PDB file of C-alpha atoms in Angstrom:
ATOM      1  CA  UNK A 985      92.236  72.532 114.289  1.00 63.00           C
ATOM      2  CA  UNK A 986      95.647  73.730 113.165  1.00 83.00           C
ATOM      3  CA  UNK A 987      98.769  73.215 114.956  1.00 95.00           C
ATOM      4  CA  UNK A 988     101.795  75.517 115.121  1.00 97.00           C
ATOM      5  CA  UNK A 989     103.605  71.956 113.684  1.00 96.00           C
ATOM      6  CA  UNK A 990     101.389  71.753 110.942  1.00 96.00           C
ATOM      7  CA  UNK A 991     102.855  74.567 109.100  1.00 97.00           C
ATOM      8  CA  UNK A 992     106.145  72.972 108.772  1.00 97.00           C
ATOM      9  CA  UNK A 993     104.934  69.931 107.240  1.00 96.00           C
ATOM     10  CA  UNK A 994     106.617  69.205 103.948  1.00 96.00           C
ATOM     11  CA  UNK A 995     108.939  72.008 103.991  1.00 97.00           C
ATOM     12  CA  UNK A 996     112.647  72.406 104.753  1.00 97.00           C
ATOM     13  CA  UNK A 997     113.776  71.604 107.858  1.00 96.00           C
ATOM     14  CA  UNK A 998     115.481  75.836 107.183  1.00 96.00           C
ATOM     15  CA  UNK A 999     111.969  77.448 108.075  1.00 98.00           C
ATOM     16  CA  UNK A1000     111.842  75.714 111.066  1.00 97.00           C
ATOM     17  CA  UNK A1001     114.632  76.690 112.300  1.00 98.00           C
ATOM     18  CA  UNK A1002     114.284  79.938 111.055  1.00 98.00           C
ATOM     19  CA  UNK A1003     111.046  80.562 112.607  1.00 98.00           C
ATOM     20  CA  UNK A1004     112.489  78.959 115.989  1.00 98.00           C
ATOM     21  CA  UNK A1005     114.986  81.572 116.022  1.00 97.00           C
ATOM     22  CA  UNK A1006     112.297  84.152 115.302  1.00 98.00           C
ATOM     23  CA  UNK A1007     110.015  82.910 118.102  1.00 98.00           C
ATOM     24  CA  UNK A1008     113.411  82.859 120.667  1.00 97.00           C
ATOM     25  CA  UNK A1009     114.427  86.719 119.721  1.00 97.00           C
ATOM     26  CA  UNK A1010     110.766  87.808 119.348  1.00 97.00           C
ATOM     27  CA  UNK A1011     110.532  86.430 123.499  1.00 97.00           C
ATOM     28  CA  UNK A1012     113.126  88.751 124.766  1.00 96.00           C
ATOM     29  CA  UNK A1013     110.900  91.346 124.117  1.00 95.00           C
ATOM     30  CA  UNK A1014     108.208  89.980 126.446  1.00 96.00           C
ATOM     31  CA  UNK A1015     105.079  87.458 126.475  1.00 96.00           C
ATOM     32  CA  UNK A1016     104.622  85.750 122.853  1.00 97.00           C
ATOM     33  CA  UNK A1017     102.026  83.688 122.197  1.00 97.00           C
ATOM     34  CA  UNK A1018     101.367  81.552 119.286  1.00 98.00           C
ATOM     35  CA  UNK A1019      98.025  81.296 117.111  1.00 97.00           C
ATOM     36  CA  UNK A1020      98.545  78.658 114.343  1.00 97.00           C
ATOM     37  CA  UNK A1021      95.456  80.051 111.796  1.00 96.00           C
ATOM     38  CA  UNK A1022      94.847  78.178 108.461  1.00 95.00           C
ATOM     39  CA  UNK A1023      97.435  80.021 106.459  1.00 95.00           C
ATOM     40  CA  UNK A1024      99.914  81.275 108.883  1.00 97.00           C
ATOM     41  CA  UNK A1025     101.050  81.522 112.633  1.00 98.00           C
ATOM     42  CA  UNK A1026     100.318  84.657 114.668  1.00 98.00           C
ATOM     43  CA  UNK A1027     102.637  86.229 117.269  1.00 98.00           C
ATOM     44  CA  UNK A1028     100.660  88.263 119.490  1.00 97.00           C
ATOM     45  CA  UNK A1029     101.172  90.755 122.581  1.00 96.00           C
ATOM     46  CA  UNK A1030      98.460  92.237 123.211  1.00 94.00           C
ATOM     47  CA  UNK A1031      97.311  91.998 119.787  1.00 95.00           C
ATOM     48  CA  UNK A1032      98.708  90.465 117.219  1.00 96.00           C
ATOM     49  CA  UNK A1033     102.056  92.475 115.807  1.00 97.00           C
ATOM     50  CA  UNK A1034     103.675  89.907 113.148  1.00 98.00           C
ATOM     51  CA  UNK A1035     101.776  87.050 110.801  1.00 98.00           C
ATOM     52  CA  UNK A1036     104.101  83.855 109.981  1.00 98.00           C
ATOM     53  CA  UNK A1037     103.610  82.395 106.593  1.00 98.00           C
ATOM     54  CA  UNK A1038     105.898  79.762 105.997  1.00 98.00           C
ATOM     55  CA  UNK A1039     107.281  78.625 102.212  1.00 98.00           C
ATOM     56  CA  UNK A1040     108.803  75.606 101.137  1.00 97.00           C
ATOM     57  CA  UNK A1041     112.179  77.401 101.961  1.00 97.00           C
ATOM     58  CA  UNK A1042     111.285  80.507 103.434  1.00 98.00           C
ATOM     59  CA  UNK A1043     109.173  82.226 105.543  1.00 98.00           C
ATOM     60  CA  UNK A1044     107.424  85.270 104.229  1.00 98.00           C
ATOM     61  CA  UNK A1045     107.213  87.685 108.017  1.00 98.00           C
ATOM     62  CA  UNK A1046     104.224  90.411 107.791  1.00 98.00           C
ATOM     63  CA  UNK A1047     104.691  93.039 111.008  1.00 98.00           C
ATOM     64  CA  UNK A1048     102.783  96.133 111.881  1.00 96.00           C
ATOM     65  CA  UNK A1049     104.778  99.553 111.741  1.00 97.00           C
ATOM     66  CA  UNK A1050     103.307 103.114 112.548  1.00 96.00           C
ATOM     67  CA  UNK A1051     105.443 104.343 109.544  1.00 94.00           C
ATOM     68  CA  UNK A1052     106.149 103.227 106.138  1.00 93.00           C
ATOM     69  CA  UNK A1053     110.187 101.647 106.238  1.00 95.00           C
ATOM     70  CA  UNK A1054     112.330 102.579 103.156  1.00 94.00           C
ATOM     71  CA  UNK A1055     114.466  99.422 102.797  1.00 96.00           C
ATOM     72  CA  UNK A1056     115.947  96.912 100.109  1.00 97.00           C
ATOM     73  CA  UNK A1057     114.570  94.075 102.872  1.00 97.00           C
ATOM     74  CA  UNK A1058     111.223  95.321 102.825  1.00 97.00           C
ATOM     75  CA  UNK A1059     109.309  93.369  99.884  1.00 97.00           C
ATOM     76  CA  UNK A1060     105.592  95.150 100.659  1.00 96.00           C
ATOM     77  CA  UNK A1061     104.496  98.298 102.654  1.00 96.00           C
ATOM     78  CA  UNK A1062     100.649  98.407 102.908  1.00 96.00           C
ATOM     79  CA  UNK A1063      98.847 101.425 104.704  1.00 97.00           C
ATOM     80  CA  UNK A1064      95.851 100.169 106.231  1.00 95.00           C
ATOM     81  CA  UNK A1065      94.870 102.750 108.532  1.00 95.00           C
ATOM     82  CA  UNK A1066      95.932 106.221 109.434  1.00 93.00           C
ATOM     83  CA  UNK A1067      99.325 105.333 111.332  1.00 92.00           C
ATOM     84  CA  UNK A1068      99.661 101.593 110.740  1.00 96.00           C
ATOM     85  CA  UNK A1069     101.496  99.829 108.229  1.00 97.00           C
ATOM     86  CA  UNK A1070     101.630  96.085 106.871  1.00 97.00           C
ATOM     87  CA  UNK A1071     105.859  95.393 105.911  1.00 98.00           C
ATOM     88  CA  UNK A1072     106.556  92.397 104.765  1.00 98.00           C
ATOM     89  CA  UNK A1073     109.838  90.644 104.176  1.00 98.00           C
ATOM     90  CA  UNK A1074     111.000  87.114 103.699  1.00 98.00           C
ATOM     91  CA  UNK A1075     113.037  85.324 105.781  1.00 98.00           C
ATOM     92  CA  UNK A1076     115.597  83.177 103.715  1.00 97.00           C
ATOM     93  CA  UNK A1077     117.942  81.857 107.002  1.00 97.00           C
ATOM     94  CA  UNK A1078     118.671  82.028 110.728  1.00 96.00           C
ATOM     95  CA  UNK A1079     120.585  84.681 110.035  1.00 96.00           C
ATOM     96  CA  UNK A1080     117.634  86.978 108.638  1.00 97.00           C
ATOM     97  CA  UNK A1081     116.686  87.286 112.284  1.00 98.00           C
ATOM     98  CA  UNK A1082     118.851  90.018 113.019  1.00 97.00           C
ATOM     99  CA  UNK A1083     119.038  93.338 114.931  1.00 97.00           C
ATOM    100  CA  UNK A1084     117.806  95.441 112.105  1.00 97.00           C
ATOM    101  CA  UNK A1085     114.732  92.859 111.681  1.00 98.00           C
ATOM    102  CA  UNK A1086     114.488  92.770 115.468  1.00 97.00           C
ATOM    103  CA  UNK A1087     114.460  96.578 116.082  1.00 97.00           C
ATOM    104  CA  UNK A1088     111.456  96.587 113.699  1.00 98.00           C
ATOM    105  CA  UNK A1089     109.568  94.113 115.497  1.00 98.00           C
ATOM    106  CA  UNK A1090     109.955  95.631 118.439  1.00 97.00           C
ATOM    107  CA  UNK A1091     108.219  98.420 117.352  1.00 96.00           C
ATOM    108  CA  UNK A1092     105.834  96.164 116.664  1.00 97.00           C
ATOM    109  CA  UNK A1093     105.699  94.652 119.313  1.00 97.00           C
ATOM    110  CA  UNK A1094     105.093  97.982 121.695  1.00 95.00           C
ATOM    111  CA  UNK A1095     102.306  98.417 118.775  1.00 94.00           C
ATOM    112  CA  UNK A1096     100.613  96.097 120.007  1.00 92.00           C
ATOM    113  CA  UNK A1097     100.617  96.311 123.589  1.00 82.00           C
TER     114      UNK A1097
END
């Protein structure tokens, strides 16, 4: 079974921290919890609204919109359904966990309520 832990294994001690901070802002929104899968850590309301997949020195953040987002941040915008989205961006420091980033999960968060 895979532990949240385990996906920090081997990489700089950055992406923990980084997804720390995540996890801290992400919980002002509400209940969070945590399911570590084999490739990546879920945050889930509800439903799950954002997929953690941690690098050797970053973490690469996949979050549900209801709209495609137009931004130099954004790295991928998938359309899987009617009115849902798949946005990724990567997460190279603390400091990537800002208001812009948090205003877009907490769309995604409400998503998935």
């Amino acid at each position: 079974m895979t532990a949240v832990q385990d996906h920090f294994q081997g990489k700089k001690p950055e992406v923990e921290a980084i997804y720390d901070q995540l996890l801290l802002a992400v919980r002002q929104l509400g209940p969070v919890a945590e399911q570590p899968k084999k490739t990546s850590i879920h945050l889930v309301n509800r439903t799950g609204f954002a997929g953690v997949h941690t690098r050797q020195e970053f973490i690469s953040l996949e979050f549900k919109s209801e709209a495609p987002i137009e931004h130099p941040r954004i790295r991928k915008s998938q359309q899987i359904s009617a009115n849902r989205y798949h946005l990724l961006v990567q997460l190279q420091s603390s400091s990537d966990v800002d208001s812009e980033l948090l205003t877009w999960l907490e769309k995604a968060y409400f998503l998935s309520a």
